[in-house]
GROMACS .gro file of C-alpha atoms in nm:
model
  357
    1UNK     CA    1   0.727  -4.950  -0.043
    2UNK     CA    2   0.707  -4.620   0.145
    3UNK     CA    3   0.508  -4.314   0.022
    4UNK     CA    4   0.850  -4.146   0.021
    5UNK     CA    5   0.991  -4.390  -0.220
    6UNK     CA    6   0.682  -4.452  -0.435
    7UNK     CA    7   0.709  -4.038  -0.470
    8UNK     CA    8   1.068  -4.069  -0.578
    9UNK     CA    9   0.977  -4.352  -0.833
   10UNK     CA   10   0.708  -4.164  -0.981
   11UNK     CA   11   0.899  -3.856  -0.987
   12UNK     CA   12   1.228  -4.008  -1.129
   13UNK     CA   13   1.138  -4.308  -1.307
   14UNK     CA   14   1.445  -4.365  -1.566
   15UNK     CA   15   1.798  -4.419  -1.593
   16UNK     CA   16   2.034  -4.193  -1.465
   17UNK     CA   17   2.090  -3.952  -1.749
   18UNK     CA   18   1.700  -3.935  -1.772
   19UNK     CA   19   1.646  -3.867  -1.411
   20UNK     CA   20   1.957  -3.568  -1.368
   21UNK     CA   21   1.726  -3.423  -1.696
   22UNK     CA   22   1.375  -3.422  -1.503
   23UNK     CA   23   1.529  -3.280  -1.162
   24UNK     CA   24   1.718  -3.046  -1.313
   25UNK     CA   25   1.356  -2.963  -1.514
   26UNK     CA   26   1.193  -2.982  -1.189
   27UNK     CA   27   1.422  -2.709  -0.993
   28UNK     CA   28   1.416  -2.520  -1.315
   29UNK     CA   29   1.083  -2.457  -1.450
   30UNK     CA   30   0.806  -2.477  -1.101
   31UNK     CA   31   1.044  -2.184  -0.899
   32UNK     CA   32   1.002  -1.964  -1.211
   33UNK     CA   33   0.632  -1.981  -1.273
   34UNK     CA   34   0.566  -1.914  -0.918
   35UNK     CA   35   0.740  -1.580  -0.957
   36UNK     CA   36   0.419  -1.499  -1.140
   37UNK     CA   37   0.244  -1.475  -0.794
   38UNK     CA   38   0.543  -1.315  -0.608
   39UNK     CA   39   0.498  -0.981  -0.510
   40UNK     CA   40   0.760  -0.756  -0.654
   41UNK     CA   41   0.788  -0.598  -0.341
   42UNK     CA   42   0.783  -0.911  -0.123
   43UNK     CA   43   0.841  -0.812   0.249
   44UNK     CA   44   1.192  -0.871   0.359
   45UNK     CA   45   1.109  -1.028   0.650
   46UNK     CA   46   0.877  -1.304   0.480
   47UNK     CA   47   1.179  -1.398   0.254
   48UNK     CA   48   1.446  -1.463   0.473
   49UNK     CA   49   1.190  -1.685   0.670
   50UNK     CA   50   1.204  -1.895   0.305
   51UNK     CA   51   1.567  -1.828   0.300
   52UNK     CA   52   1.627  -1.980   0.628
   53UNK     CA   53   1.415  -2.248   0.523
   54UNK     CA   54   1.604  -2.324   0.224
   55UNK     CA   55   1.944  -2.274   0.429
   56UNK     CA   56   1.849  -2.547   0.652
   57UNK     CA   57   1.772  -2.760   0.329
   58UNK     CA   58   2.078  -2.681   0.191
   59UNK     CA   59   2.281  -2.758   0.474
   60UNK     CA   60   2.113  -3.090   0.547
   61UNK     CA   61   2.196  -3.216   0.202
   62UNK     CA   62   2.551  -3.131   0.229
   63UNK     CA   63   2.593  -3.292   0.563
   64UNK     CA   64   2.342  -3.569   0.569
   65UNK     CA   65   2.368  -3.719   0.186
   66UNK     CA   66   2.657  -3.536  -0.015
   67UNK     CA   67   2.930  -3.566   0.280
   68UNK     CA   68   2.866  -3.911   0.374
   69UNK     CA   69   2.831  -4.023   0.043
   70UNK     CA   70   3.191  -3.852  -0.132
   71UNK     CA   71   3.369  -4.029   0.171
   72UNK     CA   72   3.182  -4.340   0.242
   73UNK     CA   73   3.015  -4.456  -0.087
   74UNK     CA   74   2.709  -4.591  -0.135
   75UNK     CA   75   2.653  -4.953   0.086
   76UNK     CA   76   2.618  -5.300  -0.088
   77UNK     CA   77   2.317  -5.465   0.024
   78UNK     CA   78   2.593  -5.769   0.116
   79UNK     CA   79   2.737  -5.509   0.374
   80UNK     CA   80   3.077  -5.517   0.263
   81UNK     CA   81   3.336  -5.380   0.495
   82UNK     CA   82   3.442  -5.012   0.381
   83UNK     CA   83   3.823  -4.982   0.407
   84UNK     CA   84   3.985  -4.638   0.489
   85UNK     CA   85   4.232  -4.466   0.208
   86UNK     CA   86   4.360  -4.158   0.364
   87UNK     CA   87   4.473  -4.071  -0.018
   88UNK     CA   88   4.155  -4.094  -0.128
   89UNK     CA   89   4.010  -3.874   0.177
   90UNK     CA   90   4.280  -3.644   0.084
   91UNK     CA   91   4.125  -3.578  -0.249
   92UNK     CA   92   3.749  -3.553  -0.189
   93UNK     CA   93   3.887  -3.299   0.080
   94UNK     CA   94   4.032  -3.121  -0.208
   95UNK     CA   95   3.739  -3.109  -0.391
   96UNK     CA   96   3.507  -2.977  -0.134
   97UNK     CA   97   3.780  -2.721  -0.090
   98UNK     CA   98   3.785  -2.663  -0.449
   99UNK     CA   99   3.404  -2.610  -0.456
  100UNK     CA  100   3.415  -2.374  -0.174
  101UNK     CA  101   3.674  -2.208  -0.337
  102UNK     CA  102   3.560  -2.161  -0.685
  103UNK     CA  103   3.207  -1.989  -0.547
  104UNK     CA  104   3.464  -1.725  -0.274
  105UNK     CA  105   3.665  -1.646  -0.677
  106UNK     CA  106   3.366  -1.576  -0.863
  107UNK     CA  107   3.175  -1.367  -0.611
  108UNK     CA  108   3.540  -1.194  -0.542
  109UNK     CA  109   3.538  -1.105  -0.897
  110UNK     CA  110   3.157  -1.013  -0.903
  111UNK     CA  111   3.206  -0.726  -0.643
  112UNK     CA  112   3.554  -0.607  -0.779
  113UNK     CA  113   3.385  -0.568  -1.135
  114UNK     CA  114   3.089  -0.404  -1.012
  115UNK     CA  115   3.331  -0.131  -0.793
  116UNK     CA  116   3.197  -0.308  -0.440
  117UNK     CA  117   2.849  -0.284  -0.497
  118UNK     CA  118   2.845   0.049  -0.627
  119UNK     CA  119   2.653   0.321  -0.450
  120UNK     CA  120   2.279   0.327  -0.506
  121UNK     CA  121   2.194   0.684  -0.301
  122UNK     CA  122   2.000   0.894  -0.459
  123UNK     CA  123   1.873   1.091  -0.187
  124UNK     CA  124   2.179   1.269  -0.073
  125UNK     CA  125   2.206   1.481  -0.322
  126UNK     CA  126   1.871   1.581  -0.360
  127UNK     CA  127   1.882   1.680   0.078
  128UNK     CA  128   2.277   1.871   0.001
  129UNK     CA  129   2.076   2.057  -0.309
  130UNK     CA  130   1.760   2.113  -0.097
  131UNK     CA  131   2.025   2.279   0.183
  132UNK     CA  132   2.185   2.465  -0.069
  133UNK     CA  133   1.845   2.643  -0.177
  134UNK     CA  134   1.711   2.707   0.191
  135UNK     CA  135   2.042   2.825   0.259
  136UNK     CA  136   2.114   3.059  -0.067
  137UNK     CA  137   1.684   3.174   0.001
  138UNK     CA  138   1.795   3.326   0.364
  139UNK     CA  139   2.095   3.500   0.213
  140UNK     CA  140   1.824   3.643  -0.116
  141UNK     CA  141   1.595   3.783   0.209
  142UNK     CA  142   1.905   3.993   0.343
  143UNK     CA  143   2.010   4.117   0.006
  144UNK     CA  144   1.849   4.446  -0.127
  145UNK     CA  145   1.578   4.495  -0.369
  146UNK     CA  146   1.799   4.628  -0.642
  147UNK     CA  147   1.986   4.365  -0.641
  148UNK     CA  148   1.778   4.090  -0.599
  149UNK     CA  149   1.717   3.993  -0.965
  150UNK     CA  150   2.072   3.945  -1.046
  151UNK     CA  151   2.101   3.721  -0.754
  152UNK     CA  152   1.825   3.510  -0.872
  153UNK     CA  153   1.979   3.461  -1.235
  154UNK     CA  154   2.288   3.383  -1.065
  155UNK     CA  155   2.116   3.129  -0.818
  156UNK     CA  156   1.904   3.000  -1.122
  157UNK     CA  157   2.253   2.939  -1.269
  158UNK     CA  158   2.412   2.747  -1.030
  159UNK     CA  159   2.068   2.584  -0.986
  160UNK     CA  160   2.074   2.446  -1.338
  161UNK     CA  161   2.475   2.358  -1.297
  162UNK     CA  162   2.387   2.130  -0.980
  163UNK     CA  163   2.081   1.955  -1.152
  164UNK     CA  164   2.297   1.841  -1.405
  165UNK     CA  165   2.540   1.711  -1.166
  166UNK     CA  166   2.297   1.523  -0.952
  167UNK     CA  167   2.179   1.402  -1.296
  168UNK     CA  168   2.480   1.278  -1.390
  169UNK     CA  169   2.543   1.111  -1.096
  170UNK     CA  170   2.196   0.947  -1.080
  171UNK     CA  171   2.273   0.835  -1.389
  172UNK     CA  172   2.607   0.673  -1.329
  173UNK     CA  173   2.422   0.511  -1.029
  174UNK     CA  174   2.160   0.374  -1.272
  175UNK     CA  175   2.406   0.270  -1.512
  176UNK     CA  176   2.608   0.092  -1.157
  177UNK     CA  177   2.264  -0.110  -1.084
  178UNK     CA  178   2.217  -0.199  -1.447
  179UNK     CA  179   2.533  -0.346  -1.455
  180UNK     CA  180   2.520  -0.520  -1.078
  181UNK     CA  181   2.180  -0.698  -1.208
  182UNK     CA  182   2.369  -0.812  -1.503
  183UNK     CA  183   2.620  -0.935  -1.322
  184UNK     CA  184   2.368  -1.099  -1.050
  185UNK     CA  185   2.265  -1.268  -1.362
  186UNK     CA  186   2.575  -1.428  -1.454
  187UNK     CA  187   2.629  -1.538  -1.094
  188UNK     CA  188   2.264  -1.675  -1.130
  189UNK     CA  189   2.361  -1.822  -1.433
  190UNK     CA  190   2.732  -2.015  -1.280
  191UNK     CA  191   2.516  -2.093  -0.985
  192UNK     CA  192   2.248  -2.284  -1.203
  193UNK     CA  193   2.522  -2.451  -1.380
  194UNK     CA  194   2.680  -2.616  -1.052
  195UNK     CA  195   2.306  -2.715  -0.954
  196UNK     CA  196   2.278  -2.907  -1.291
  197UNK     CA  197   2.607  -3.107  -1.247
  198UNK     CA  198   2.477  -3.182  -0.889
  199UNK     CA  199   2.182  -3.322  -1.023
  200UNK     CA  200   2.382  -3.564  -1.270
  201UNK     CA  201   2.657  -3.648  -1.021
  202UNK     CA  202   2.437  -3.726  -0.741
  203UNK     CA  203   2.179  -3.954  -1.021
  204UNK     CA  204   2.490  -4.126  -1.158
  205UNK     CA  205   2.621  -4.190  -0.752
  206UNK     CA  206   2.290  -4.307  -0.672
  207UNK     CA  207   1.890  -4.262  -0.699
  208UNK     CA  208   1.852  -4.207  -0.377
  209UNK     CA  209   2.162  -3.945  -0.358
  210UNK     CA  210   2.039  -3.761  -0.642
  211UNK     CA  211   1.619  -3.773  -0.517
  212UNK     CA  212   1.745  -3.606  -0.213
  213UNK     CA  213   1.980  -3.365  -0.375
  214UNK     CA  214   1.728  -3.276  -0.591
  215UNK     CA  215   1.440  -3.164  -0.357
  216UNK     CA  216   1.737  -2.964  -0.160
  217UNK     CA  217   1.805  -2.777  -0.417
  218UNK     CA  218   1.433  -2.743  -0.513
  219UNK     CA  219   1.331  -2.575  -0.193
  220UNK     CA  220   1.658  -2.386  -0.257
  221UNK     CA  221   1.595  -2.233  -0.561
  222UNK     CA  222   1.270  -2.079  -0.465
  223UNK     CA  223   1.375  -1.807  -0.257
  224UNK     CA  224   1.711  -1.792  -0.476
  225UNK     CA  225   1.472  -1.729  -0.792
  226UNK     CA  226   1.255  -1.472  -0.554
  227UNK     CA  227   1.525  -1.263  -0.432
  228UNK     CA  228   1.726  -1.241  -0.771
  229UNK     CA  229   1.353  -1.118  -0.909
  230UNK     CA  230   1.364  -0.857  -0.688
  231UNK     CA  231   1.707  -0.727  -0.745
  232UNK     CA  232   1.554  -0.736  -1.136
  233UNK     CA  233   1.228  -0.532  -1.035
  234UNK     CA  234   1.408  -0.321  -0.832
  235UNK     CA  235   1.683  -0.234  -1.102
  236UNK     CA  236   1.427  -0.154  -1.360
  237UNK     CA  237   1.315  -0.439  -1.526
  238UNK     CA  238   0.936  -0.493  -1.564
  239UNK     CA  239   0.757  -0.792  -1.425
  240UNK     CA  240   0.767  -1.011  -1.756
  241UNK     CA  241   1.130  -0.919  -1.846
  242UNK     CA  242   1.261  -0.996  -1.493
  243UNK     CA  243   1.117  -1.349  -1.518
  244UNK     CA  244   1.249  -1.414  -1.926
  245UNK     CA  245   1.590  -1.341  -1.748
  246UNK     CA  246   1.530  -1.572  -1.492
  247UNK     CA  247   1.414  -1.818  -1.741
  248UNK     CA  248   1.684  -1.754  -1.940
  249UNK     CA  249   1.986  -1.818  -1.623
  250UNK     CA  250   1.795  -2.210  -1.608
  251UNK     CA  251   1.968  -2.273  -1.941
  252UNK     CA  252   2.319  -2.306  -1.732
  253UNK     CA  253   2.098  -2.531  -1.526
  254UNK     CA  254   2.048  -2.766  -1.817
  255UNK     CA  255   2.383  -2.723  -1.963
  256UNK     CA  256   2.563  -2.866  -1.658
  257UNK     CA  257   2.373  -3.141  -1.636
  258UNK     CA  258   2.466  -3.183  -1.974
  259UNK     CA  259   2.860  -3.144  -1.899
  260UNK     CA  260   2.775  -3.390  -1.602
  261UNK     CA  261   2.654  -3.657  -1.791
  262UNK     CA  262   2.952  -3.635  -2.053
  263UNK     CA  263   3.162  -3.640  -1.828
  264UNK     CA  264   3.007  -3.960  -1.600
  265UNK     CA  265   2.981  -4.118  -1.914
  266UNK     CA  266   3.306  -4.067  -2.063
  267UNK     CA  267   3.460  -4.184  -1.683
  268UNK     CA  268   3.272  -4.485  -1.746
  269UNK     CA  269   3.353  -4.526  -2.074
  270UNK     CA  270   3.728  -4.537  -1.989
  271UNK     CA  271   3.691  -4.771  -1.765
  272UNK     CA  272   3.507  -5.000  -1.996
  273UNK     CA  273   3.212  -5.089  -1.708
  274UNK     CA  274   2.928  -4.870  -1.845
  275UNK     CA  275   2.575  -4.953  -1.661
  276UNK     CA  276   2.797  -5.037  -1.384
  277UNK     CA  277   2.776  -4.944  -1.046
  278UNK     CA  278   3.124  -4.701  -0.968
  279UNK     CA  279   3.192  -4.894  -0.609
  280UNK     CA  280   3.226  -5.219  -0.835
  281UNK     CA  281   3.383  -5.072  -1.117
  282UNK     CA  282   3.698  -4.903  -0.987
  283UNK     CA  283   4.021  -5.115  -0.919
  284UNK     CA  284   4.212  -5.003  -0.614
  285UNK     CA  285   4.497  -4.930  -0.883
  286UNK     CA  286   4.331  -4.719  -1.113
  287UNK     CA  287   4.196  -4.367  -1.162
  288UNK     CA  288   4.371  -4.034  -0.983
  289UNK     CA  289   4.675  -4.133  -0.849
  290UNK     CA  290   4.623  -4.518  -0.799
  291UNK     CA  291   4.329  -4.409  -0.516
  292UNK     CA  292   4.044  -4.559  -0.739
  293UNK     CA  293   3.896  -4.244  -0.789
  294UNK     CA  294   3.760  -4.108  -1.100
  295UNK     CA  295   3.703  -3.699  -1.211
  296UNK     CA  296   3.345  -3.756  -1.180
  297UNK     CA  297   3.382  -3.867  -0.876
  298UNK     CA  298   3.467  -3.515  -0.726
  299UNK     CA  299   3.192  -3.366  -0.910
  300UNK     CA  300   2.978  -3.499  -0.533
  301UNK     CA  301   3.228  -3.288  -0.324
  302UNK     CA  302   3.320  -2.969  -0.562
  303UNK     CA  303   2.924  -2.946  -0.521
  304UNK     CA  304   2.908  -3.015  -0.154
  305UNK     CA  305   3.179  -2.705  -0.100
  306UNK     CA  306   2.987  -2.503  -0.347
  307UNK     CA  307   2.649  -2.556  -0.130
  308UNK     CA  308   2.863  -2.455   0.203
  309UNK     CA  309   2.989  -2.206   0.047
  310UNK     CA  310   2.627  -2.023  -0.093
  311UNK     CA  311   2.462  -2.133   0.204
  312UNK     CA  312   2.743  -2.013   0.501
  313UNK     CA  313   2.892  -1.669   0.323
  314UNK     CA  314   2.600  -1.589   0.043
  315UNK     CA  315   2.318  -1.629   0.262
  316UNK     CA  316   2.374  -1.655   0.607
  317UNK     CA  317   2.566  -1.276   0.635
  318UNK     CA  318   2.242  -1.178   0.507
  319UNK     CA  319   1.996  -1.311   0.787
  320UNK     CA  320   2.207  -1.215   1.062
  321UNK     CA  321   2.101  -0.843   0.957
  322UNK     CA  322   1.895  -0.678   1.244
  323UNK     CA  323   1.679  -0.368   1.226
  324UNK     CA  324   1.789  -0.265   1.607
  325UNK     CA  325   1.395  -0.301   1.734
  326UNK     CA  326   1.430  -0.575   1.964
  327UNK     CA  327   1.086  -0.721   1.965
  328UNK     CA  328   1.074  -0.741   1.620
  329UNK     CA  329   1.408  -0.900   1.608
  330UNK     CA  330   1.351  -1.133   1.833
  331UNK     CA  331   1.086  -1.247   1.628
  332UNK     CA  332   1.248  -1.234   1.352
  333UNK     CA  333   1.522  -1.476   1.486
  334UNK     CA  334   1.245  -1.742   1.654
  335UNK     CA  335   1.113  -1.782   1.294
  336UNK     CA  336   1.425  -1.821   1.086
  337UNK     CA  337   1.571  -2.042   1.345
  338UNK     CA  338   1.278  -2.247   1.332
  339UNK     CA  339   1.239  -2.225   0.959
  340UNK     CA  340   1.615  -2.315   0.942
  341UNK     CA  341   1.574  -2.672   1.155
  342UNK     CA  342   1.224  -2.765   0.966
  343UNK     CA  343   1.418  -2.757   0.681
  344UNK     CA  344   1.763  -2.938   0.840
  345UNK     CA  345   1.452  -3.183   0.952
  346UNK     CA  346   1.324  -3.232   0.647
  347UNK     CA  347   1.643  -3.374   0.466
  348UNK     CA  348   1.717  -3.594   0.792
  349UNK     CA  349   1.382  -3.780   0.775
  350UNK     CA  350   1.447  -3.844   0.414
  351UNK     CA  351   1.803  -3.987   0.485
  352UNK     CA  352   1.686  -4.177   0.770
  353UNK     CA  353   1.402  -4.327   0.563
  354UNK     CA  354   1.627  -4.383   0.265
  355UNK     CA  355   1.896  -4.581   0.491
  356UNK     CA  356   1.621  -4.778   0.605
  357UNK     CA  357   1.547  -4.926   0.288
   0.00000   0.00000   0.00000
């Protein structure tokens, strides 16, 4: 037995209900208490390094484990032949789709309820009302003496008038980051659930599907937890507050694990072949229309398009940011693209080993 696979059996020794629990335990509870030693003000630079890391991770789980397993199945020792069903294909295309597409609705309807992001500048006003005064100070200079103290109750008016503005405004821009770390949460909170029916799907497919699923997402939800701290911090929550919220978004980690299992169950259930392995279970006649296939079955690839879909347009958009200083840039990109492949690497080596087995 390989160290890799005496890991995984220490790590996720029960059934598959009691394994989706502890992963989804696992990628809920470690990323959290290391926010403890996080910085609030981590440096930029330093995360998306992680991110990239994680990116790679992500990626490599959705190509090397989730893919090949919604189209393929898992292999019987035996080797049976694996026929082609272009019907089937059809609809573990759909789910992916349907993954990819549910994560592009709800971060569509994030943005449109937060007014596009809102915006956060504070300092224009302050540099328009610190013109104003160096402006309205020249004109006091060239005014006479007489009339100098009227100006300056007028100016102190008008003074007064645009403080309250800018406050106002600061305010509503307050208010707009209030709300967009709110709504972060929520996101957090959807995003936790899919992880938690990945975990269960990819258990009930398979150990070996749902070990490596699990330490994807893992290495994922580090610099996911990280970042979404930061948006806290930087909104105006304090240190222990920021991480009862995030503490609080892993309960939509557990509860989809939850819904997973109910519904793998139930599928099995149906089918009157729990505690049996789905490639045996199905008849070719049965499940969604006459293709074999079960609901829980597209759990696999409604998670794989999820994962594409946080990992190519919620992440990715953000690392190709550049600062314009080419040596640091460059840098920049050598250590992301490396962190990126290390963690691509990482999930091959445990696919290869796992097919080896």
């Amino acid at each position: 037995m390989s160290l890799q696979a005496t890991a995984f059996a220490y790590l996720f020794p029960g059934n598959a209900m009691m394994n989706s629990l502890l992963a989804t335990a696992y990628i809920s509870i470690f990323p959290n208490l290391l926010l403890y030693f996080v910085p609030p003000d981590i440096d930029t630079s330093s995360l998306n390094v992680l991110v990239s890391f994680a990116v790679g991770g992500l990626l490599g789980d959705v190509f090397l484990h989730l893919l090949p397993h919604a189209f393929l199945g898992e292999h019987a020792e035996s080797g049976e032949v694996v026929h082609v069903n272009e019907q089937k294909n059809v609809l573990i295309g759909m789910g992916i789709f349907g993954g990819l597409f549910f994560f592009f609705v709800m971060d569509k309807l994030m943005r449109v309820f937060n007014g596009g992001g809102g915006a956060h500048d504070h300092h224009h006003h302050g540099h328009h009302h610190d013109s104003k005064k160096e402006d309205e100070s020249v004109a006091i200079k060239k005014n006479e003496q007489d009339g100098l103290r009227q100006r300056k109750k007028s100016d102190k008016k008008e003074e007064d008038d645009d403080d309250e503005k800018d406050h106002a405004v600061s305010k509503k821009d307050d208010n707009s980051i209030k709300l967009s770390a709110y709504l972060n949460l929520f996101a957090d909170f959807t995003h936790n659930m899919t992880d938690g029916l990945a975990m269960a799907a990819s258990f009930y497919a398979s150990p070996s599907v749902g070990a490596t699923t699990a330490v994807a997402v893992f290495f994922h939800e580090i610099p996911h937890e990280v970042g979404d701290y930061a948006i806290l911090i930087q909104s105006g929550f304090s240190k222990k507050r920021a991480m009862m919220a995030q503490f609080t978004t892993a309960i939509g980690a557990f509860l989809g694990t939850i819904i997973g299992i109910i519904i793998e169950t139930l599928a099995r259930a149906d089918s009157g072949d729990v505690g049996m392995d789905k490639e045996t279970s199905q008849g070719l006649d049965q499940g969604l229309l006459g293709t074999g296939l079960q609901w829980s079955d597209l759990v696999i690839p409604f998670t794989a398009g999820g994962f594409m879909y946080i990992a190519t347009v919620g992440v990715i958009p953000e690392l190709l940011q550049v600062t314009g200083k080419i040596q640091k840039d460059r840098r920049q990109a050598l250590a992301e693209f490396t962190s990126m492949l290390v963690g691509l690497s990482l999930m091959a080596v445990i696919a290869w080993n796992e097919g080896s087995h």
